Every structure is written in C-alpha cells, then in structure tokens.
Amino acid sequence: MTMSAVLDGAASIGMWWETRQLRLANEAANEESRRIGWLEEMLVRWGEVHQDGDVLDLRVSEYLAREARETLAAIGGNRRLALPQTLLYELELVQESFRPFRVLLLEQFEELVSQSEIGLNAALEAALPGRAIDMAFIRQLGADPLIERTSSKASNEFGLELEALLRRPDDFLARILPGQERASQDEPSGGRRGSVFETLITVLAPSGLPTDGRSDSADRAGAFRELSTVPAEVARARGLHMAWTAVTTLFAAASGSDVHVRLDSRKVRFDLRPATSRLPLESLANG
C-alpha cells in the first residue's frame, strides 16, 4: 500500500468522524429542543391548574412527573443534552409545593392513630378483622425524598417499590393494611381478592393513575436532581392520599362517621360527623 493510499484512508476516516460528530450534535439539539418544549408545556399546564393555589391536582402532577422522568431518561442516554437552569428552578418550585402536602398528610395519620378516643383501631378491626395500618410504611411515604436520596441507596429501592404499588391498588392496600386473613377471604374462588379490596379499589379508582414505571438514570440524576425528586414527591403524595382515602373510608364504614380535618396554629384536630355516603360494612367484612 502506497503512502498516498494510507493518507487517503486516514482522510476518509477523519471525514467520517467529523460527519458522525455533526450528526450526533444535530440529534442532541433536536432531542433537547423537543424534550425541553414538552417539559415546559407541562409546567405551564401545571401552573394554570394551580394558579388559584387552593388545591393540589394529583392528576396533572402525575403527567408532569412522567415528562420529568422521560427527560431524565433522555439526558441519561445523551450526555450532549442539557437543560436551562430556569427550567430546573421552576421544577424545584413545583417540588416545594408538595412538601407541605406530604408533611400535613403524615401529621394527620400520626394524630389519627395517637388519638385513642377516635377509635381508629377498633373501626379497622371491625371492617377488616386481623388487619391494622402499617405506620412504618406511612412514615416512609411521608419522608423527604431529597434527604433520603442523599443519605441512602435504599430510597431508590423504595421509589421503585412505590411506583409498582401505585400501578396495583390491590397490592397497595395490602401494603398499608397488612395482616393475616384466611385464604378464603383474600383469595376467593377464581383467584380474585375478596370484596374488601374490590370495594376499596372502586373508591380509590380516581387516584390510581397509571405510571410508566421508569427508573432514574442514576449517573446523571445527581446533576439534575429536580427531574428525579419531582416524580418522587408526586408518587409519595399520591400514596399518602390513597392511604388516607382508604383508611377514612373504612373508618366511615365501621363507625358511621366521616373524619373532618381541622387545622389550627398548633396541631391537627379532627371532627367526627355523620357519614354522608357510608359503604355497607357487610360488603367490606365478608370475603
């Protein structure tokens, strides 16, 4: 092979490499433009829904969480893709809006369990013999995902477990209300769960939004933590809301009283009022 042929080959390789790099740069620019645009669009939609500041819409929040997860997945697979700091700042504001909701729901659970005069344990025993609320799991839902992510790898495992549970309301209910029941109650003929869970799943249906089940891109999640902590906050808020709905529904079925939350400057208080739409206890107690 002549020196001229070697030089021609080297030049061809150089031109191929430059073309490849240009193509990758263009692909990254297109992907960046699409992902940022979609994420910004969901942020605008989220802001429109919450402009009055009096509600926290879990449905639109879940769609924002999905977009954030998709963006993080795209970033993890393409190191050329970057995000503007203004977008990350907006995501952090969304994340901060979930913290008071998460803390309040956890405080409601703690107070409801501690106030023996309300009779929560007796009501749950009447509605679901042999089952009790798992406060350790409730406290995990109420923990700050940002602090957990910086202190323990177990947080990622819990996040994956929670995403799986949110896709299966029956498994979620069994997680918050564990216990020992006869197989005939939990697994009636046909392999379906008993009417206890079937009734509660119907109640929780509006909260049981599907999730895409994607995990974080671990190598870049630290650099873009807002993309991972927003979905984590949304998932925990959904979990706490579903758990509160299930527990108070069971309480109303057994006691005939709805739990109304009253807040003052010092603590959470409860008022018990006649249930407005009481589920028949026999449909909950019979497997």
JSON list of C-alpha atoms in Angstrom, two decimals, residues 28-29 31-41 43 71-72 75 80-93 220 223-227:
[
{"chain": "A", "resi": 28, "resn": "ALA", "atom": "CA", "xyz": [-28.86, 16.07, 20.53]},
{"chain": "A", "resi": 29, "resn": "ALA", "atom": "CA", "xyz": [-30.07, 19.54, 19.57]},
{"chain": "A", "resi": 31, "resn": "GLU", "atom": "CA", "xyz": [-33.89, 15.90, 21.20]},
{"chain": "A", "resi": 32, "resn": "GLU", "atom": "CA", "xyz": [-33.06, 18.76, 23.56]},
{"chain": "A", "resi": 33, "resn": "SER", "atom": "CA", "xyz": [-35.48, 21.06, 21.76]},
{"chain": "A", "resi": 34, "resn": "ARG", "atom": "CA", "xyz": [-38.31, 18.50, 21.87]},
{"chain": "A", "resi": 35, "resn": "ARG", "atom": "CA", "xyz": [-37.81, 17.42, 25.47]},
{"chain": "A", "resi": 36, "resn": "ILE", "atom": "CA", "xyz": [-37.46, 20.96, 26.81]},
{"chain": "A", "resi": 37, "resn": "GLY", "atom": "CA", "xyz": [-40.50, 22.06, 24.85]},
{"chain": "A", "resi": 38, "resn": "TRP", "atom": "CA", "xyz": [-42.65, 19.20, 26.14]},
{"chain": "A", "resi": 39, "resn": "LEU", "atom": "CA", "xyz": [-41.50, 19.71, 29.72]},
{"chain": "A", "resi": 40, "resn": "GLU", "atom": "CA", "xyz": [-42.11, 23.44, 29.54]},
{"chain": "A", "resi": 41, "resn": "GLU", "atom": "CA", "xyz": [-45.59, 22.80, 28.13]},
{"chain": "A", "resi": 43, "resn": "LEU", "atom": "CA", "xyz": [-45.09, 23.06, 33.51]},
{"chain": "A", "resi": 71, "resn": "THR", "atom": "CA", "xyz": [-36.49, 13.99, 30.21]},
{"chain": "A", "resi": 72, "resn": "LEU", "atom": "CA", "xyz": [-34.17, 12.44, 32.79]},
{"chain": "A", "resi": 75, "resn": "ILE", "atom": "CA", "xyz": [-30.42, 13.06, 29.50]},
{"chain": "A", "resi": 80, "resn": "ARG", "atom": "CA", "xyz": [-24.77, 16.23, 24.99]},
{"chain": "A", "resi": 81, "resn": "LEU", "atom": "CA", "xyz": [-28.28, 17.13, 26.14]},
{"chain": "A", "resi": 82, "resn": "ALA", "atom": "CA", "xyz": [-28.53, 19.88, 28.77]},
{"chain": "A", "resi": 83, "resn": "LEU", "atom": "CA", "xyz": [-31.30, 21.82, 30.47]},
{"chain": "A", "resi": 84, "resn": "PRO", "atom": "CA", "xyz": [-31.56, 25.54, 31.21]},
{"chain": "A", "resi": 85, "resn": "GLN", "atom": "CA", "xyz": [-31.30, 26.47, 34.88]},
{"chain": "A", "resi": 86, "resn": "THR", "atom": "CA", "xyz": [-34.56, 28.42, 34.67]},
{"chain": "A", "resi": 87, "resn": "LEU", "atom": "CA", "xyz": [-36.38, 25.16, 33.91]},
{"chain": "A", "resi": 88, "resn": "LEU", "atom": "CA", "xyz": [-34.75, 23.37, 36.84]},
{"chain": "A", "resi": 89, "resn": "TYR", "atom": "CA", "xyz": [-35.71, 26.29, 39.08]},
{"chain": "A", "resi": 90, "resn": "GLU", "atom": "CA", "xyz": [-39.36, 26.00, 38.02]},
{"chain": "A", "resi": 91, "resn": "LEU", "atom": "CA", "xyz": [-39.27, 22.28, 38.79]},
{"chain": "A", "resi": 92, "resn": "GLU", "atom": "CA", "xyz": [-37.87, 22.98, 42.23]},
{"chain": "A", "resi": 93, "resn": "LEU", "atom": "CA", "xyz": [-40.78, 25.36, 42.91]},
{"chain": "A", "resi": 220, "resn": "ARG", "atom": "CA", "xyz": [-26.93, 11.96, 35.83]},
{"chain": "A", "resi": 223, "resn": "ALA", "atom": "CA", "xyz": [-26.75, 16.72, 38.32]},
{"chain": "A", "resi": 224, "resn": "PHE", "atom": "CA", "xyz": [-30.42, 17.16, 37.51]},
{"chain": "A", "resi": 225, "resn": "ARG", "atom": "CA", "xyz": [-31.95, 16.19, 40.86]},
{"chain": "A", "resi": 226, "resn": "GLU", "atom": "CA", "xyz": [-35.10, 18.21, 40.19]},
{"chain": "A", "resi": 227, "resn": "LEU", "atom": "CA", "xyz": [-36.03, 15.78, 37.41]}
]
